[in-house]
Each structure stands twice: as structure tokens, then as C-alpha cells.
mmCIF file of C-alpha atoms in Angstrom:
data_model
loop_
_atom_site.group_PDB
_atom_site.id
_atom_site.type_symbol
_atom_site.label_atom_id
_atom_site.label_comp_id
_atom_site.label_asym_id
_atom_site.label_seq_id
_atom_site.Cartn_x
_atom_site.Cartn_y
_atom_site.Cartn_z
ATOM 1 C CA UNK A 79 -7.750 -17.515 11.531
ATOM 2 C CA UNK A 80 -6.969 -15.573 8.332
ATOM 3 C CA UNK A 81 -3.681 -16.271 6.447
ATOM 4 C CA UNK A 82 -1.547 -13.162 5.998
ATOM 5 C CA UNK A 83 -0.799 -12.325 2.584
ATOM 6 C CA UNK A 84 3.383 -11.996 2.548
ATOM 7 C CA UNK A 85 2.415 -8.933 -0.325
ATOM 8 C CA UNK A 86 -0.071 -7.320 2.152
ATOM 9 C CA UNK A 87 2.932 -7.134 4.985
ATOM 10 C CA UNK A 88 5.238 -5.910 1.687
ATOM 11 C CA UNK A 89 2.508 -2.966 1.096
ATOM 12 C CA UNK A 90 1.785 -2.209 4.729
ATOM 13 C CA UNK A 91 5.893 -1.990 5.649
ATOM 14 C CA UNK A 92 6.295 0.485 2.356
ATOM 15 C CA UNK A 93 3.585 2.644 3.986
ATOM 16 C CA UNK A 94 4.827 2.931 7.151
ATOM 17 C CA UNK A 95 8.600 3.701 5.392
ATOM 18 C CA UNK A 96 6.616 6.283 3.493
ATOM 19 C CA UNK A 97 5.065 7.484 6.970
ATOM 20 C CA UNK A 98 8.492 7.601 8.459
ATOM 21 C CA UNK A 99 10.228 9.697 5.773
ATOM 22 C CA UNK A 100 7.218 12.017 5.658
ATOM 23 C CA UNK A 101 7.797 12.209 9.256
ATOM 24 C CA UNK A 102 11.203 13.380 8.847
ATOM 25 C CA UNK A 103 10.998 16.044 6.223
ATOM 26 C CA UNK A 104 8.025 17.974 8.651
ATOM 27 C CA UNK A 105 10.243 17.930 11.487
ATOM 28 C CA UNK A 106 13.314 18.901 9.318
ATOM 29 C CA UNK A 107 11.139 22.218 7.946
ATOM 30 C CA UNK A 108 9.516 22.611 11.581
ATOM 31 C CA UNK A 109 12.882 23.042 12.984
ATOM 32 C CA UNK A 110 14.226 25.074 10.385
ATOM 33 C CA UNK A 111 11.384 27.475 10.809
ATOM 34 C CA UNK A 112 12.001 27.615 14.576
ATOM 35 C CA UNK A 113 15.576 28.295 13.952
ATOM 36 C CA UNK A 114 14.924 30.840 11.299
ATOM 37 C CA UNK A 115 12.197 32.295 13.655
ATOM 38 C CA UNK A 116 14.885 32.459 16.504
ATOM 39 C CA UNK A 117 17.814 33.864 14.557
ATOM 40 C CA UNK A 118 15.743 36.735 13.292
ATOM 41 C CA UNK A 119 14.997 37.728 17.108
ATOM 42 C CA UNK A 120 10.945 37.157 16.408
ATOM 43 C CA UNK A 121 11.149 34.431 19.093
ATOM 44 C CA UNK A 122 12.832 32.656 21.594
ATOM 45 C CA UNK A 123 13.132 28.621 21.953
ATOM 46 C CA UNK A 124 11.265 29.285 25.623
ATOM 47 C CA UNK A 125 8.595 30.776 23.559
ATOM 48 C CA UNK A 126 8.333 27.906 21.364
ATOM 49 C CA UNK A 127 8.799 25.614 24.481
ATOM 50 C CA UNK A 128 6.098 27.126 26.732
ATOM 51 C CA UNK A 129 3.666 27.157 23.319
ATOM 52 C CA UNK A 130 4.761 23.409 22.476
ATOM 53 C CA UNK A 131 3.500 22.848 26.186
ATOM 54 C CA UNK A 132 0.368 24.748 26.006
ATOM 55 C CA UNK A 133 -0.389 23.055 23.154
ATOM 56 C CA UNK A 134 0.234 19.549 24.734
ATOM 57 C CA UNK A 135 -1.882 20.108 27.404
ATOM 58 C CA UNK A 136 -4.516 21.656 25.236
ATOM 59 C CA UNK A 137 -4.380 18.474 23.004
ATOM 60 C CA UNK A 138 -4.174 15.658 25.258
ATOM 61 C CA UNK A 139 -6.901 16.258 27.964
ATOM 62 C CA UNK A 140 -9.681 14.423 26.632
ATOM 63 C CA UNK A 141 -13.047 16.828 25.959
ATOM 64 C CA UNK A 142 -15.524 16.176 28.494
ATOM 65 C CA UNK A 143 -18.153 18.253 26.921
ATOM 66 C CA UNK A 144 -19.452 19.275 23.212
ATOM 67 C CA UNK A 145 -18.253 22.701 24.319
ATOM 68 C CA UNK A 146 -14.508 21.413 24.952
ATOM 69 C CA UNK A 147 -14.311 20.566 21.701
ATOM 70 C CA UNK A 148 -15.129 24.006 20.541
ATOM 71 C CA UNK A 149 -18.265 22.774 18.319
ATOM 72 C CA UNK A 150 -20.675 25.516 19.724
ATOM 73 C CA UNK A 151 -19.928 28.656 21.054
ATOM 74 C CA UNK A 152 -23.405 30.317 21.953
ATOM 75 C CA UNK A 153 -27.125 28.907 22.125
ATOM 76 C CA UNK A 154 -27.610 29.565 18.604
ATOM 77 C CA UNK A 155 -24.513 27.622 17.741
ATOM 78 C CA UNK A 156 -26.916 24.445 18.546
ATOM 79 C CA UNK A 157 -28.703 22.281 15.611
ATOM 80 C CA UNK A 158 -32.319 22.510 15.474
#
């Protein structure tokens, strides 16, 4: 078995810090948009709800087909 190097735990730690904090900041400007969406009347938090469900679904069944993925459309679509 491989000995860890204690710098390459250090490194790996900072990155997922750095994850975390990017994490943070998209959420902070996702809600902000949302709320700036729903105070000007453009939506409602049940549209962003049912949309944020769609979406789940949408992005979480796994693709049993090429054409679940959305690669190819038509016969043409196909490589030769």
C-alpha cells in the first residue's frame, strides 16, 4: 500500500475549501436572481419550483438510448 503524502491531503483539503466557497457564491447569485426575478413579478417561486423539478427529473433518469441523450435528432444526425 502507498504512503499518503501529508502535503497531498494539504492540497486536496484546499481544493475542496476552494470547491465549497465556489459553491457558495453560485448559490448566493442563483438566489438573488430568483429573488430579483420574483420581486419584479416575471416569476413566481412555484415557477421556479415546478422548473427545479422538471429539471431533476430530466437530469437524474439515466439515458437508456443515444437518442435520450439528445446526440441525434434525425437519420442524418448519424456518423457515417
Amino acid at each position: 500500500m502507498k504512503k499518503t503524502n501529508p502535503m497531498d491531503t494539504v492540497h486536496v483539503m484546499a481544493k475542496l475549501a476552494d470547491l465549497s466557497e465556489v459553491d457558495y457564491r453560485n448559490t448566493l447569485v442563483i438566489s438573488a436572481v430568483i429573488e430579483l426575478l420574483v420581486e419584479k413579478g416575471l416569476m413566481t417561486r412555484k415557477d421556479v419550483l415546478s422548473k427545479a423539478k422538471e429539471l431533476d427529473i430530466h437530469f437524474t433518469q439515466l439515458p437508456t438510448s443515444l437518442d435520450d441523450l439528445g446526440m441525434y435528432h434525425k437519420s442524418s444526425d448519424f456518423p457515417q
